[in-house]
Coordinates of C-alpha atoms and ligand atoms in Angstrom, one line a residue:
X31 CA -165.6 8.9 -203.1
X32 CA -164.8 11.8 -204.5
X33 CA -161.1 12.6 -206.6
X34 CA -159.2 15.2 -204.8
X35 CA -155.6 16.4 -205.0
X36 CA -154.4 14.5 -201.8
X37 CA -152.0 17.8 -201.2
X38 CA -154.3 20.8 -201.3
X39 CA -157.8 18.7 -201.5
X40 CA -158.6 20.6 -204.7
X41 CA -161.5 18.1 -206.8
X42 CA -159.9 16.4 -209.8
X43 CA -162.6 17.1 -212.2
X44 CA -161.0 17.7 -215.6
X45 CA -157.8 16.2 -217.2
X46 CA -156.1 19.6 -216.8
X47 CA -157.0 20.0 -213.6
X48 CA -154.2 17.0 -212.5
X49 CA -150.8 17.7 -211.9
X50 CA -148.1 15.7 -214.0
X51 CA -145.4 13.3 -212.9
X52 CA -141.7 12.7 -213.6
X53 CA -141.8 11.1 -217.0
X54 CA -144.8 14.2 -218.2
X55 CA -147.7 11.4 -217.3
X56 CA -150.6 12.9 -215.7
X57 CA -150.3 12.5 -211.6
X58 CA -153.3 10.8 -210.5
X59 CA -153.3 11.8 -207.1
X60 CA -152.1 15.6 -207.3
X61 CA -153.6 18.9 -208.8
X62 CA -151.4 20.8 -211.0
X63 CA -150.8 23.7 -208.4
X64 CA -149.2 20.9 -206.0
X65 CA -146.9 18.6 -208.2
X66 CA -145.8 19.1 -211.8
X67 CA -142.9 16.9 -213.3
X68 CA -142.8 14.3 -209.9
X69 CA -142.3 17.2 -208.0
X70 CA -144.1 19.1 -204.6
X71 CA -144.2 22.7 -206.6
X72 CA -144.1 23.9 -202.9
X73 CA -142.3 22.5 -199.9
X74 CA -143.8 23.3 -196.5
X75 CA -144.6 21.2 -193.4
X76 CA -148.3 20.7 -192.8
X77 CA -148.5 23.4 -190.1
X78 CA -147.8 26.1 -192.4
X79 CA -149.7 24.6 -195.5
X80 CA -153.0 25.0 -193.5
X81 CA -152.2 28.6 -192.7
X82 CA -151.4 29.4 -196.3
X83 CA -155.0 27.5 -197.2
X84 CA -156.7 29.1 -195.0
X85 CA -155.7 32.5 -195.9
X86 CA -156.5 31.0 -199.9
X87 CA -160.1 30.3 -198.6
X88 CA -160.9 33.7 -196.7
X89 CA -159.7 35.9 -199.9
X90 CA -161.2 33.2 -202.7
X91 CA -164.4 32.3 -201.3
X92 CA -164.7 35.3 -198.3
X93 CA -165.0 32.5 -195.3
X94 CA -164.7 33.5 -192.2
X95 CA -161.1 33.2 -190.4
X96 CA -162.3 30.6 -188.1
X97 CA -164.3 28.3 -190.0
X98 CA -161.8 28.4 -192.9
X99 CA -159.0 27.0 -190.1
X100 CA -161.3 24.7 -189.0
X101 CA -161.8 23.0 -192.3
X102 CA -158.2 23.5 -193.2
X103 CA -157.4 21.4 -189.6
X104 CA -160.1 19.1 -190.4
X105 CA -159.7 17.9 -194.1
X106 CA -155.8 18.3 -194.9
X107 CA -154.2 16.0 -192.2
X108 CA -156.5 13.3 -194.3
X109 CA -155.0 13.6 -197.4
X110 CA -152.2 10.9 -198.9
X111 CA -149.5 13.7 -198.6
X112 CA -149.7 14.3 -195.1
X113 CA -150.8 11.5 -193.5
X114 CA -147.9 9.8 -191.4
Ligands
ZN388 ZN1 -153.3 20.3 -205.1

């Protein structure tokens, strides 16, 4: 399987790329945009965490508005961080 950050499903590739936890250890499950120090850097319910990805994806990559919901809906509710 794949490494992703299990809060923004961004791939893990590099050591930098990982977030870092309480004690300055590298997080193993979080990118450095989503946790740093032990901490969610941003604090928002799932509902308004796939808007704000989705409107990430249209500017970044130019995807439509539609699909980019859609994959937003589809892959984030999977992911450690927002999984009840
Ligand atoms: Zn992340």
């Amino acid at each position: 399987m794949e490494h992703k950050c299990q809060s923004c499903a961004m791939p893990l590739k590099k050591e930098e790329d990982h977030g870092t936890g309480k004690n300055g250890e590298k997080s193993h499950d979080y990118c450095q945009f989503c946790m740093q120090n032990g901490q969610f850097v941003v604090e928002m319910s799932l509902d308004d965490y796939i808007q704000k990805q989705t409107e990430i994806a249209i500017k970044r990559f130019g995807m439509p508005r539609a699909k980019a919901l859609n994959m937003a809906q589809e892959i984030l509710p999977t992911l450690k961080r927002w999984k009840k």
